[in-house]
PDB file of C-alpha atoms and ligand atoms in Angstrom:
ATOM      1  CA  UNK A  12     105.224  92.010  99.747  1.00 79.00           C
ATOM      2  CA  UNK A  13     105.366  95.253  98.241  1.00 95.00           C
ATOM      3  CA  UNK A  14     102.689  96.591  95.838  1.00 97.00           C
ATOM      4  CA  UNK A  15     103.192  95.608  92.256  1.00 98.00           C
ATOM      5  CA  UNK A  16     101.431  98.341  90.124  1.00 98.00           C
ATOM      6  CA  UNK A  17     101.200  99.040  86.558  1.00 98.00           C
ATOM      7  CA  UNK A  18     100.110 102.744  86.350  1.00 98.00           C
ATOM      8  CA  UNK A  19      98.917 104.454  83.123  1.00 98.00           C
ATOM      9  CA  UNK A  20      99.713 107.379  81.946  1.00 98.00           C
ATOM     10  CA  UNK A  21      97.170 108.329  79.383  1.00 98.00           C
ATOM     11  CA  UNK A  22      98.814 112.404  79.024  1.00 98.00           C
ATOM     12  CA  UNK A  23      96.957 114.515  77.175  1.00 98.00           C
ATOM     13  CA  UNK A  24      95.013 111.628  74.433  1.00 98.00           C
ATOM     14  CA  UNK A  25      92.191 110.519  74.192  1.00 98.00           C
ATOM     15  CA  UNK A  26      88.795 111.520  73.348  1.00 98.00           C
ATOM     16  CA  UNK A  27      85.913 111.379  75.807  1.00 98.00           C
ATOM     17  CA  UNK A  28      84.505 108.302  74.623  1.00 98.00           C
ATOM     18  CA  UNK A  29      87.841 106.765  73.608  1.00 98.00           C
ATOM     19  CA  UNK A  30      88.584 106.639  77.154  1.00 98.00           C
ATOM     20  CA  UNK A  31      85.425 105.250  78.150  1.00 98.00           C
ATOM     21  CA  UNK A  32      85.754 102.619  75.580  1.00 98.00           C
ATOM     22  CA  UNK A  33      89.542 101.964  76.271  1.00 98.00           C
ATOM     23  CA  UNK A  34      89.204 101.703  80.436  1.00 98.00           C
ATOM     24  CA  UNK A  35      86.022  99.683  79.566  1.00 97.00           C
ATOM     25  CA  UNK A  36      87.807  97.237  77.465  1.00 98.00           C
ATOM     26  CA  UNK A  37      90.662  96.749  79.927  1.00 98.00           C
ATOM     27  CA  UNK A  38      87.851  95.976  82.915  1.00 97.00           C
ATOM     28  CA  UNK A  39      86.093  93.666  80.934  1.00 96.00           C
ATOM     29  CA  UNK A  40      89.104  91.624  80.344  1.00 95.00           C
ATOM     30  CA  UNK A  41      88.603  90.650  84.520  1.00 88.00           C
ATOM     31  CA  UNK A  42      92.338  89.890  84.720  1.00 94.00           C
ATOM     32  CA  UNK A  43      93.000  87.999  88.096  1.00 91.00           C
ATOM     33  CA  UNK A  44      95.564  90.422  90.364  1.00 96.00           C
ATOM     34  CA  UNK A  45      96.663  89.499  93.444  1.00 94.00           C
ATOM     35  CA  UNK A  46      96.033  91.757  96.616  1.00 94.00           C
ATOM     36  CA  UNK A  47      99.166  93.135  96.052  1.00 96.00           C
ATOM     37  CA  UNK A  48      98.620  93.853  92.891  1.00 98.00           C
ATOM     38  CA  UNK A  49      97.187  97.583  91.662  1.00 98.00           C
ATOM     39  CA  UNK A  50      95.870  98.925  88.292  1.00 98.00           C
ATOM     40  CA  UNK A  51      96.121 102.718  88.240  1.00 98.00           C
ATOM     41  CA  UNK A  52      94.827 104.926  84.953  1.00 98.00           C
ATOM     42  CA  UNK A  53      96.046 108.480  85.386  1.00 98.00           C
ATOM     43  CA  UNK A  54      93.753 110.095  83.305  1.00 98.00           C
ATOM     44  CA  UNK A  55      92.778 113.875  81.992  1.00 98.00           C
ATOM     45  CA  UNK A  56      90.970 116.220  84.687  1.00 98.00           C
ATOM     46  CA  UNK A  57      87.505 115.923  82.373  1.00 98.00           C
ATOM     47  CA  UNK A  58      87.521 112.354  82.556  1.00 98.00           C
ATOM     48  CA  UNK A  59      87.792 111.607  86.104  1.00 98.00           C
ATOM     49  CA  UNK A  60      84.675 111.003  87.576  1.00 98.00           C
ATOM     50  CA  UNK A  61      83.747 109.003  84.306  1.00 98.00           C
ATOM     51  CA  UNK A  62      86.636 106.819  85.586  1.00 98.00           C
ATOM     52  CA  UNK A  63      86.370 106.555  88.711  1.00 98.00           C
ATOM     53  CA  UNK A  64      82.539 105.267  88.174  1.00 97.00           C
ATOM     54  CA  UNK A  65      83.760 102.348  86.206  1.00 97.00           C
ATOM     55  CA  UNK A  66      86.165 101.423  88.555  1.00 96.00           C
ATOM     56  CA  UNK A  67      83.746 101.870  91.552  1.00 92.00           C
ATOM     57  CA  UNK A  68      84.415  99.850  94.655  1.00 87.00           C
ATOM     58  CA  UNK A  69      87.345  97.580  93.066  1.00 90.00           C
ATOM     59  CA  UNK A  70      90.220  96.938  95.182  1.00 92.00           C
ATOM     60  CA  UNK A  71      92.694  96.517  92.006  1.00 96.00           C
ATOM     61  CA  UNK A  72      91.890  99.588  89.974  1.00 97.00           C
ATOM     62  CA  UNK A  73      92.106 102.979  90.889  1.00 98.00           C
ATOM     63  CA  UNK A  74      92.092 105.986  88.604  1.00 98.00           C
ATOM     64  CA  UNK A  75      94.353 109.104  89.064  1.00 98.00           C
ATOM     65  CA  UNK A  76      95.112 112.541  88.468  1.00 98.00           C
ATOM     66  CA  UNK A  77      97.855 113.612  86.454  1.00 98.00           C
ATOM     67  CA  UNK A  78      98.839 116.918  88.024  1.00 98.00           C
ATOM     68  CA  UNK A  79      97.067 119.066  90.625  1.00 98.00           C
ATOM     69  CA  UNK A  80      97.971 122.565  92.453  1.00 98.00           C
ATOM     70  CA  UNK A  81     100.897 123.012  94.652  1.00 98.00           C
ATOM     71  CA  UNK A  82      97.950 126.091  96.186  1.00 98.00           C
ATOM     72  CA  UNK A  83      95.039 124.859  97.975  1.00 98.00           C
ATOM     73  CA  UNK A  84      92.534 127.192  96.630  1.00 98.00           C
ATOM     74  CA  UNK A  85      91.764 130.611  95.409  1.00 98.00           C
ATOM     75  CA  UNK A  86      92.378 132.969  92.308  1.00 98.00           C
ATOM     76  CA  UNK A  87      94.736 130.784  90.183  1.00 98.00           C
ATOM     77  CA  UNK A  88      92.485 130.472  87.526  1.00 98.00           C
ATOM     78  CA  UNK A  89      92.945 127.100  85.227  1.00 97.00           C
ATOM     79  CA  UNK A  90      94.288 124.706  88.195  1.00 98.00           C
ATOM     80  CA  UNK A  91      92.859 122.331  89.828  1.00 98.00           C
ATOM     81  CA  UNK A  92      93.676 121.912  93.912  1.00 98.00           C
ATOM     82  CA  UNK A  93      94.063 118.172  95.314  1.00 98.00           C
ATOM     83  CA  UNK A  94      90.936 119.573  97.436  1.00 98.00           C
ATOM     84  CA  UNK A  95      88.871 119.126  94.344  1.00 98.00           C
ATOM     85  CA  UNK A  96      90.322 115.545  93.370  1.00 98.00           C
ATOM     86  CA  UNK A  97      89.852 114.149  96.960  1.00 98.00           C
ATOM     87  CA  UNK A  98      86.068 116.155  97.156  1.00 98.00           C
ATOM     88  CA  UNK A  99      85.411 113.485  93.827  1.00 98.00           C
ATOM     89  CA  UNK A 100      87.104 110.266  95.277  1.00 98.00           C
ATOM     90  CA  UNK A 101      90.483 110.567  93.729  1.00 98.00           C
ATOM     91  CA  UNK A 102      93.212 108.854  95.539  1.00 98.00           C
ATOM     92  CA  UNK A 103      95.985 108.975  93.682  1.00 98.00           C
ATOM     93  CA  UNK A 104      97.874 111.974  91.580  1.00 98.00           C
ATOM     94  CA  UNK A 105     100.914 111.853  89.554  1.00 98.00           C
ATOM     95  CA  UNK A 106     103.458 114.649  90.613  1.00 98.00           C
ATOM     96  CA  UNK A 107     106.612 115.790  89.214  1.00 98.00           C
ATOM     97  CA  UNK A 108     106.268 113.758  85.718  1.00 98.00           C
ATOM     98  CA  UNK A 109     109.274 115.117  83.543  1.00 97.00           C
ATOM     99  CA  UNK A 110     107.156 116.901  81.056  1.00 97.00           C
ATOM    100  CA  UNK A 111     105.620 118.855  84.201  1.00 97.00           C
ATOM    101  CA  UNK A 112     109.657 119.746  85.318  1.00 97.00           C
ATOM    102  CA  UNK A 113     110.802 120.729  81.760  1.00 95.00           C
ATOM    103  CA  UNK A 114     107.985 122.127  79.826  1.00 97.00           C
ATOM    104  CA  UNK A 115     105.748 124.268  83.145  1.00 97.00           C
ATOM    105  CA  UNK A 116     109.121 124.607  84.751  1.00 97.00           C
ATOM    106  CA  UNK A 117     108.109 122.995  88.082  1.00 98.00           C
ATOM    107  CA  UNK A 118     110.882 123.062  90.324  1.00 98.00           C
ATOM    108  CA  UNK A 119     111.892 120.936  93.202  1.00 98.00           C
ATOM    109  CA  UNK A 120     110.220 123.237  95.746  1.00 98.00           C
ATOM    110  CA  UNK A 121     106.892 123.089  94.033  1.00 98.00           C
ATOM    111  CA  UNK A 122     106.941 119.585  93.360  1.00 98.00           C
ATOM    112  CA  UNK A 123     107.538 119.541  97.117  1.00 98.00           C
ATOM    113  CA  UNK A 124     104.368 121.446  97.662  1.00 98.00           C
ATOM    114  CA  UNK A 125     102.264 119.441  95.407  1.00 98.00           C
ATOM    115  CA  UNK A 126     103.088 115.993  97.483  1.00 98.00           C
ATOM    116  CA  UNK A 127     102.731 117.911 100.916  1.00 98.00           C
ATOM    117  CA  UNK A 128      98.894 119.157  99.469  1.00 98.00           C
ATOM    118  CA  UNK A 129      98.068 115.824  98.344  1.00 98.00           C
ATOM    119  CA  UNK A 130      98.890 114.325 101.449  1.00 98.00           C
ATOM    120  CA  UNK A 131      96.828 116.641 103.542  1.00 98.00           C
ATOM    121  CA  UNK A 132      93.557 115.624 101.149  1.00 98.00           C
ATOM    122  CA  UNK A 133      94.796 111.865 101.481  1.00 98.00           C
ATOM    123  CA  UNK A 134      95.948 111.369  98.065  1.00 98.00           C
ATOM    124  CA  UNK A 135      99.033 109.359  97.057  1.00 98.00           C
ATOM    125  CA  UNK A 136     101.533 110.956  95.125  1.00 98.00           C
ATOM    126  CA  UNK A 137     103.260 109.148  92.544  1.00 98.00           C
ATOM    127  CA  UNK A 138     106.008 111.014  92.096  1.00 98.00           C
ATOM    128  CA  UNK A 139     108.052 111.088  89.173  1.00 98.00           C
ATOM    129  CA  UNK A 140     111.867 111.207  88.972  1.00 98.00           C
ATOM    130  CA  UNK A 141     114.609 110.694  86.475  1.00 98.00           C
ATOM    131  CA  UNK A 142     117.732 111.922  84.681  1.00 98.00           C
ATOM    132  CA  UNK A 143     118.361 113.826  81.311  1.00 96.00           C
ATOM    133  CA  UNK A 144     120.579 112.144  78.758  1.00 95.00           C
ATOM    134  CA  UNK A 145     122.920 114.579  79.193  1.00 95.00           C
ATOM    135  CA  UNK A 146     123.451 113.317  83.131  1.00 96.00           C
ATOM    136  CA  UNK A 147     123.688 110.107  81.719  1.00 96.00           C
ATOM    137  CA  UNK A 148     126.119 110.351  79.724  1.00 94.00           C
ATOM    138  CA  UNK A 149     128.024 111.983  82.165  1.00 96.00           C
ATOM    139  CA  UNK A 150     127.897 108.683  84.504  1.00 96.00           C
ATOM    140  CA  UNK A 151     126.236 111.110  87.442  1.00 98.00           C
ATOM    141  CA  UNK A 152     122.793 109.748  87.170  1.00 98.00           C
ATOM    142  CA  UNK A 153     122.634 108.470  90.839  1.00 98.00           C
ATOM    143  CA  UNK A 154     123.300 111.734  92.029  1.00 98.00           C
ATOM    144  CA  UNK A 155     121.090 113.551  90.179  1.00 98.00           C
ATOM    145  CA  UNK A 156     117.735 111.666  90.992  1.00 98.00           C
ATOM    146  CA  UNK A 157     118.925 111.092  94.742  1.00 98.00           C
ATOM    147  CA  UNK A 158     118.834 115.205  94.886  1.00 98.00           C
ATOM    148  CA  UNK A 159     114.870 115.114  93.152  1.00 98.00           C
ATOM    149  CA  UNK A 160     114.223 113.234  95.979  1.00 98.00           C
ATOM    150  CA  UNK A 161     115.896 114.931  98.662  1.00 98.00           C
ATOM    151  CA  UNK A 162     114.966 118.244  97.651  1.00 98.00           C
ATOM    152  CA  UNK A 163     111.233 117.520  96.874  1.00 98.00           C
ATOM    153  CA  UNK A 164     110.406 114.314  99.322  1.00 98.00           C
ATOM    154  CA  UNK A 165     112.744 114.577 101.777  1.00 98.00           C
ATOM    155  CA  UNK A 166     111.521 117.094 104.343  1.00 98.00           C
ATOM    156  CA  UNK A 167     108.431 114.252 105.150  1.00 98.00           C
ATOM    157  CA  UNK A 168     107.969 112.616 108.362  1.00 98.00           C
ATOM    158  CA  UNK A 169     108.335 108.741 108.051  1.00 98.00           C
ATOM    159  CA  UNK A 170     104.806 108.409 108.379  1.00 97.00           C
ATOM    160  CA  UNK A 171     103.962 110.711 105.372  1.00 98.00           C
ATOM    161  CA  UNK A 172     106.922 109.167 103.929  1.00 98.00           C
ATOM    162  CA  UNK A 173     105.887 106.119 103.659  1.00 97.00           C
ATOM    163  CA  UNK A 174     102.396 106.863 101.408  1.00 98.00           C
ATOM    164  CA  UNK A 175     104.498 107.678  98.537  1.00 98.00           C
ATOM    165  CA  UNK A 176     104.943 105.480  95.268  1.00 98.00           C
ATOM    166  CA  UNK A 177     107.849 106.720  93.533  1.00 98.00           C
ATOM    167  CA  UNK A 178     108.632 106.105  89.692  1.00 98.00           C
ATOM    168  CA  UNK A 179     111.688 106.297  88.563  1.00 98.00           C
ATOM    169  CA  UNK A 180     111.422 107.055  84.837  1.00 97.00           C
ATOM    170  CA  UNK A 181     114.871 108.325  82.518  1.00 97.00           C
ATOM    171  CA  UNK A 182     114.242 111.182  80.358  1.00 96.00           C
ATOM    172  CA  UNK A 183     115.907 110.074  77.465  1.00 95.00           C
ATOM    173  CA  UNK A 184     113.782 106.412  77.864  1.00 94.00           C
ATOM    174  CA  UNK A 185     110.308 108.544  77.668  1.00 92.00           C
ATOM    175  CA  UNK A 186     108.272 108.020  74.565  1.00 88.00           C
ATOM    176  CA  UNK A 187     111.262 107.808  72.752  1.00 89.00           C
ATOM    177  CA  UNK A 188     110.967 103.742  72.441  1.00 84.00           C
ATOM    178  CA  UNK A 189     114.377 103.286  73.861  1.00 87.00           C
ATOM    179  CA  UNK A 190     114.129 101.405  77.162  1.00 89.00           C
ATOM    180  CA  UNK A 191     116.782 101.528  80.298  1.00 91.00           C
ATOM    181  CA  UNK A 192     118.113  98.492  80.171  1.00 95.00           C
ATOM    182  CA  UNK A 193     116.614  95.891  82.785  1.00 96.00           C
ATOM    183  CA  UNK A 194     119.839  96.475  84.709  1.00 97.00           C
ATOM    184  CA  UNK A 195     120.026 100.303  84.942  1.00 97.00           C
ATOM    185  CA  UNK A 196     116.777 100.167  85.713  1.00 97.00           C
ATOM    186  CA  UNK A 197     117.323  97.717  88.729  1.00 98.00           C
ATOM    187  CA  UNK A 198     120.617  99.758  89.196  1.00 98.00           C
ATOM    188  CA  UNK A 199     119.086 103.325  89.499  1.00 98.00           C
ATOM    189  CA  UNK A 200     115.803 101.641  91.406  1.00 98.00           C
ATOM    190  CA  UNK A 201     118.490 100.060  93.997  1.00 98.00           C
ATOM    191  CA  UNK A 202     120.053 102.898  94.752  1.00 98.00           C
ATOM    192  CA  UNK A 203     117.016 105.151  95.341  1.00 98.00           C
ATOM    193  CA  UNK A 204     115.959 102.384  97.874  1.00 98.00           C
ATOM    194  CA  UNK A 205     119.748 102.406  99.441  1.00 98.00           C
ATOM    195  CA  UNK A 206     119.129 106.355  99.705  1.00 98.00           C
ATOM    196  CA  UNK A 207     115.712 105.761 101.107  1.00 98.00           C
ATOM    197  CA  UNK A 208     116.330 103.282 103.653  1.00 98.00           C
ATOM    198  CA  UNK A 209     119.480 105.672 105.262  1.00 98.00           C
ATOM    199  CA  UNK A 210     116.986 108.657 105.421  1.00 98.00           C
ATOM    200  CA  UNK A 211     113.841 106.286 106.691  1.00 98.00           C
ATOM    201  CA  UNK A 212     114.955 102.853 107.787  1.00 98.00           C
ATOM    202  CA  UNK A 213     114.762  99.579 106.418  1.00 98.00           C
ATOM    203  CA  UNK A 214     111.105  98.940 106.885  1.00 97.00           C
ATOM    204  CA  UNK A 215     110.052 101.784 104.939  1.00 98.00           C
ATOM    205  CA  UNK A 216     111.981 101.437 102.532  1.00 98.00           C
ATOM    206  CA  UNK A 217     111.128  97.838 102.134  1.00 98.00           C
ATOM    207  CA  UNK A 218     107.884  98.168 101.670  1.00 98.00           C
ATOM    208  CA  UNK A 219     107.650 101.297  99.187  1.00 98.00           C
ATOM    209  CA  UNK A 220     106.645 100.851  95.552  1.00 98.00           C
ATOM    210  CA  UNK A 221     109.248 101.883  93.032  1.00 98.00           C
ATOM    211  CA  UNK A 222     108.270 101.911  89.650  1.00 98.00           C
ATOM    212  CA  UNK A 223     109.948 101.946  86.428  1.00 98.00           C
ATOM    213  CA  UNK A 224     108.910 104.294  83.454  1.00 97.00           C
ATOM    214  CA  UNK A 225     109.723 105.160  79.881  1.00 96.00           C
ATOM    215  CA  UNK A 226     109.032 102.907  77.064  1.00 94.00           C
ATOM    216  CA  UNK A 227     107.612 100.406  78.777  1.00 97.00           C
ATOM    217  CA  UNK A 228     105.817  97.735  76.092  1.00 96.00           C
ATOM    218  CA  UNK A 229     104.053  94.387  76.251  1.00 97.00           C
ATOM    219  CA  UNK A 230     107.636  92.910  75.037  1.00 97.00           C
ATOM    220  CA  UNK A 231     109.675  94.411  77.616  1.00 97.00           C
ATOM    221  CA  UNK A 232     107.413  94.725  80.750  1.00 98.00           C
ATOM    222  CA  UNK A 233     107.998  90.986  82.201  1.00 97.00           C
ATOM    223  CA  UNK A 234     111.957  91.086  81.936  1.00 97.00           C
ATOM    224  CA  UNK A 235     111.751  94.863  83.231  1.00 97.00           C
ATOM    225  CA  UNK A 236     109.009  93.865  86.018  1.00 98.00           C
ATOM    226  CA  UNK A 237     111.045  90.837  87.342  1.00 97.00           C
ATOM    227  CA  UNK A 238     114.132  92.668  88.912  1.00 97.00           C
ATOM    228  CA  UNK A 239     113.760  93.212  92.269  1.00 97.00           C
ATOM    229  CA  UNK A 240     113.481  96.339  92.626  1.00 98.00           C
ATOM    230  CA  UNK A 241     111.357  97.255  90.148  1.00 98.00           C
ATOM    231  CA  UNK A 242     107.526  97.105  91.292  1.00 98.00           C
ATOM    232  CA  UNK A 243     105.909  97.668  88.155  1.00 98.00           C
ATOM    233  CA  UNK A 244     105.915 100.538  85.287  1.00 98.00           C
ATOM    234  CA  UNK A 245     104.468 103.867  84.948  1.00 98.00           C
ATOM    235  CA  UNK A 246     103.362 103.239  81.193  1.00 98.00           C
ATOM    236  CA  UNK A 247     102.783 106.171  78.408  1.00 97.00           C
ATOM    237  CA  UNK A 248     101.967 105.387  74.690  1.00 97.00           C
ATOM    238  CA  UNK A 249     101.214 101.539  75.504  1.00 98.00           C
ATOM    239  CA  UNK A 250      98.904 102.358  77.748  1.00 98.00           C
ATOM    240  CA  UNK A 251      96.740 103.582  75.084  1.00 98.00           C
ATOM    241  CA  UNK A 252      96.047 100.011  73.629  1.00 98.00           C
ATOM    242  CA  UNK A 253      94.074  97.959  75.549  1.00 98.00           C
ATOM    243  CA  UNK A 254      95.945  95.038  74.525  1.00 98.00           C
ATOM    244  CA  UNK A 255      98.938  96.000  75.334  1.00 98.00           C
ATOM    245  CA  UNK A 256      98.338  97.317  78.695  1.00 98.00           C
ATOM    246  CA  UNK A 257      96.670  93.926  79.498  1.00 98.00           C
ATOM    247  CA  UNK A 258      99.951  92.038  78.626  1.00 98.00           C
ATOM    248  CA  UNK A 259     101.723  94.251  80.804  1.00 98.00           C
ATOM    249  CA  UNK A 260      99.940  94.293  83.680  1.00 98.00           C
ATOM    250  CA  UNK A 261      99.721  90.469  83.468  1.00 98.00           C
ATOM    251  CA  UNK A 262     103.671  91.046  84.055  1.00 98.00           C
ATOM    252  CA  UNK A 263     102.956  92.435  87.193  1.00 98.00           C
ATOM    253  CA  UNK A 264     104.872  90.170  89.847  1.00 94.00           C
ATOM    254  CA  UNK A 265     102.303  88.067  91.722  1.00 87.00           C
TER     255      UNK A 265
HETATM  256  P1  PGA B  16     106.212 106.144  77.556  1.00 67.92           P
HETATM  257  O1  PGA B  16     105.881 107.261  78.661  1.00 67.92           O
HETATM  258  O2  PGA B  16     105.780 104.816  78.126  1.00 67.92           O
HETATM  259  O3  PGA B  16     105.403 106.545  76.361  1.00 67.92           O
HETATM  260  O4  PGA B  16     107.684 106.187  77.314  1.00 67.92           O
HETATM  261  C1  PGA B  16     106.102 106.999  80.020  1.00 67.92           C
HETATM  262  C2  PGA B  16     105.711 108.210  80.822  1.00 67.92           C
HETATM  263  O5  PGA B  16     105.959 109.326  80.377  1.00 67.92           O
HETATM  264  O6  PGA B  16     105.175 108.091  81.936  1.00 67.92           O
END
């Protein structure tokens, strides 16, 4: 089976020692996951290493980076290159989150860049997609998020390809506490596979993660969680409760 992950995305909250206390608090709780079943925290650049020590050797937890360089090093002054993440044990980055494309502007070729970098330093991209209400409303949706994937994923080889985890999270459904429904969430998430498996083959695109994102809650992740195409939720404000993020990665599928 796929992976089933529930990924958090902890932005930019959180004290120092709120985040120690909040990733502490989750770990404690020892929920049982499956093998194919993965905890990631996507945490700020300070708190990384912090992290990643309290996860140590686990095989269900793994803490990521929110954003890195689409450069690999040198006089950009402020960024931080995937060279750095990987040189401190960090596996995974999120790339491409919707706040990255509309508020620092990053465009399709960048966001292009930033997988190919984190590829080369052996970090997995989880890489964001997902339309405005605008294209919604329009009824071109598909479209739309098919072309963030061509344009920024498509130029991979199968084999890089097939590293990716790929969350699929509507603009309009971001922090805004208004969900995609269960089925145009299953409806967008089986039609990125569809796309998928013409460009890389059924295998591949069997066995990649898709994950849903935007207002995902305690309440909602289970019913979300159990269509089949949806492998788990890229989580923002719930994700800041321990709680909460407990009952929804206990709605991982096993
Ligand atoms: P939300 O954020 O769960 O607060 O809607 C999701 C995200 O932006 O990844």
């Amino acid at each position: 089976m796929r992976k089933q992950i529930a990924a958090a995305n902890w932005k930019m909250n959180l004290t120092y020692q709120q985040a120690e206390k909040l990733l502490t608090e989750i770990l404690n709780a020892r929920l049982p996951l499956g093998p194919d079943q993965q905890v990631l925290f996507g945490v700020p650049f300070p708190y990384l290493i912090m992290a990643n020590s309290e996860v140590a050797d686990d095989t269900n937890y793994f803490i990521a980076a929110q954003n890195c360089s689409d450069k690999k090093s040198g006089a950009y002054t402020g960024e931080v290159s995937a060279e750095m993440l990987q040189s401190i044990g960090i596996r995974y980055c999120i790339i491409g989150h919707s706040e990255r494309r509309e508020i620092f502007k990053e465009s399709h070729q960048v966001l292009g860049a930033k997988v190919d970098i984190c590829l080369q330093y052996d970090i997995t991209p989880v890489f964001c997609c997902g339309e405005p209400l605008s294209i919604r409303d329009e009824g071109t949706q598909n479209a739309f998020v098919q072309t963030q994937l061509e344009e920024s994923l498509f130029h991979l080889p199968a084999e890089q390809f097939q590293k990716l985890i790929i969350a699929y999270e509507p603009i309009w459904a971001i922090g805004t506490g208004r969900t995609a429904s269960t089925e145009q969430a299953q409806e967008m998430q089986q039609h990125l596979r569809a796309v998928i498996r013409n460009k890389y083959g059924a295998a591949i695109a069997d066995a990649v993660s898709i994950l849903y994102g935007g207002s995902v809650k305690a309440s909602n992740a289970a019913e979300l969680f159990g269509s089949p195409d949806v492998d788990g939720g890229l989580v923002g404000g719930a994700s800041l409760q321990a709680q909460e993020f407990e009952q929804i990665i206990k709605a991982l599928k096993q």
